[in-house]
Amino acid sequence: MKLHKLNLKCILPLLIIFSGVPQAAYAMHIMEGFLPIKWCLIWAAATLPFLIYGFISITKITKEHPNLKMLLAVCGAFAFVLSALKIPSVTGSSSHPTGVGLGAIIFGPTPMTVLGIIVLLFQALLLAHGGITTLGANAFSMAVAGPLISYGIYKAGQKIGTPTSLSVFLAAALGDLLTYIVTSVQLALAFPSPVGGFTVSLMKFLSVFALTQIPLAISEGILTVIIFNTLSKYNSTDFKQLSIINRGA
């Protein structure tokens, strides 16, 4: 591994930009106790199959290619740092980068389900960001839906010949946005408007999230391109192995 050769001069400024985003102590993913227990159980059940398959995928990758453990850890750390940088949004939730697109592009979507849930668990326990009862809902939006769309967009871009940097940007940015679309759906399902029901409630949540999330998604896309290009430049052997893994997936 040659991770120590990362071009920090390129990476650190954007991380500083993200860290300068205003934060509020109460802001978090869908917070503890906010969702009815029914929806907590439903989203936990929906996330479970992806979590199990993610553990199987990570076990296979690290067993057959132990040198990729450090790169996997970097992807997890990237998601942890970016998703911890939050700004207030609608009541009961927040807006922030997700950071899961990078890992999904490199390792596939289900390993990021495992890493994303670990990130969410640490944030709930250590940063009061999210909650234990809402872990399934937050995991489904950030660690299942986001990585799936990022992986799908990147693979589609490769298939039609889109430049790699553009594919990475679109995958990371749209994966970020989809996370918030799913969060909006989750909140609208749990709290339909008394007048207009689910649709009116969904429009309300989407309208608020769109205003705050689009610039963050664009910024995350740019940062992900820089990190991806740096990793691929100094870890060409690892990326060749990952290409073999992806072809066999």
Coordinates of N, CA, C and O in Angstrom, one line a residue, residues 2 12 26 49-51 58 77-78 82 90 117 124-125 129 135 146 151 176 183 197 206 209 212 232 239 241:
K2 N 0.4 2.2 -0.7 CA 1.1 3.5 -0.7 C 0.2 4.6 -0.3 O 0.3 5.7 -0.8
L12 N -7.0 18.0 1.8 CA -7.3 18.7 3.0 C -8.1 19.9 2.8 O -9.0 20.2 3.6
Y26 N -28.2 19.6 18.1 CA -29.4 18.8 18.0 C -29.5 18.1 16.7 O -30.4 17.2 16.5
P49 N -31.0 -8.1 5.2 CA -30.4 -8.9 4.2 C -29.2 -8.3 3.5 O -28.2 -9.0 3.2
F50 N -29.2 -6.9 3.4 CA -28.0 -6.3 2.8 C -26.8 -6.3 3.8 O -25.7 -6.4 3.4
L51 N -27.1 -6.3 5.1 CA -26.1 -6.3 6.1 C -25.4 -7.7 6.1 O -24.2 -7.8 6.1
I58 N -17.4 -8.8 2.5 CA -16.2 -8.3 3.2 C -15.3 -9.5 3.6 O -14.0 -9.4 3.4
A77 N -13.5 5.3 6.9 CA -13.1 6.6 7.6 C -13.6 7.8 6.8 O -14.1 8.8 7.4
F78 N -13.6 7.7 5.5 CA -14.1 8.7 4.6 C -15.6 9.0 4.9 O -16.1 10.1 5.0
L82 N -17.2 12.5 6.6 CA -18.1 13.3 5.9 C -19.5 13.3 6.5 O -20.2 14.3 6.5
V90 N -34.8 19.7 8.3 CA -36.2 19.7 8.9 C -36.2 19.1 10.2 O -35.2 18.4 10.6
I117 N -23.3 1.1 8.5 CA -23.9 0.9 9.8 C -23.0 1.1 11.0 O -23.4 1.6 12.0
A124 N -24.2 7.5 16.6 CA -25.4 7.5 17.6 C -24.9 7.4 19.0 O -25.4 8.1 19.9
L125 N -23.8 6.6 19.2 CA -23.3 6.3 20.6 C -22.4 7.4 21.1 O -22.4 7.8 22.3
H129 N -25.7 11.6 17.2 CA -26.1 11.9 15.8 C -26.9 10.6 15.3 O -26.2 9.7 14.9
L135 N -31.8 3.2 13.9 CA -30.6 2.8 13.2 C -31.0 2.1 11.9 O -30.3 2.3 10.8
G146 N -28.1 4.6 -0.8 CA -27.1 5.4 -1.3 C -26.0 4.6 -2.1 O -25.7 4.9 -3.2
Y151 N -23.1 2.8 -6.9 CA -22.5 1.6 -7.7 C -23.2 1.5 -9.0 O -22.5 1.3 -10.0
D176 N -25.6 10.5 -2.9 CA -25.9 11.4 -1.8 C -27.3 11.9 -1.8 O -28.1 11.8 -0.8
T183 N -34.8 9.2 2.8 CA -35.1 9.8 4.1 C -36.4 10.5 4.1 O -37.2 10.4 5.0
G197 N -52.1 13.8 3.0 CA -51.5 12.5 3.3 C -50.0 12.5 2.9 O -49.3 13.4 3.0
L206 N -39.1 16.8 0.8 CA -38.2 16.9 -0.4 C -37.8 18.4 -0.7 O -36.7 18.7 -1.0
F209 N -35.2 19.4 1.9 CA -33.9 18.7 1.7 C -33.2 19.2 0.5 O -32.0 19.3 0.4
T212 N -31.0 22.3 0.8 CA -29.7 22.2 1.6 C -28.8 21.1 1.0 O -27.6 21.2 1.2
S232 N -6.4 5.7 -6.9 CA -6.1 4.9 -8.1 C -4.7 5.1 -8.6 O -4.0 4.2 -9.1
F239 N -6.2 -1.6 -7.2 CA -7.4 -1.3 -8.1 C -7.5 -2.4 -9.2 O -8.6 -2.7 -9.6
Q241 N -6.7 -5.5 -8.7 CA -7.3 -6.6 -8.0 C -8.8 -6.4 -7.8 O -9.7 -7.3 -8.0

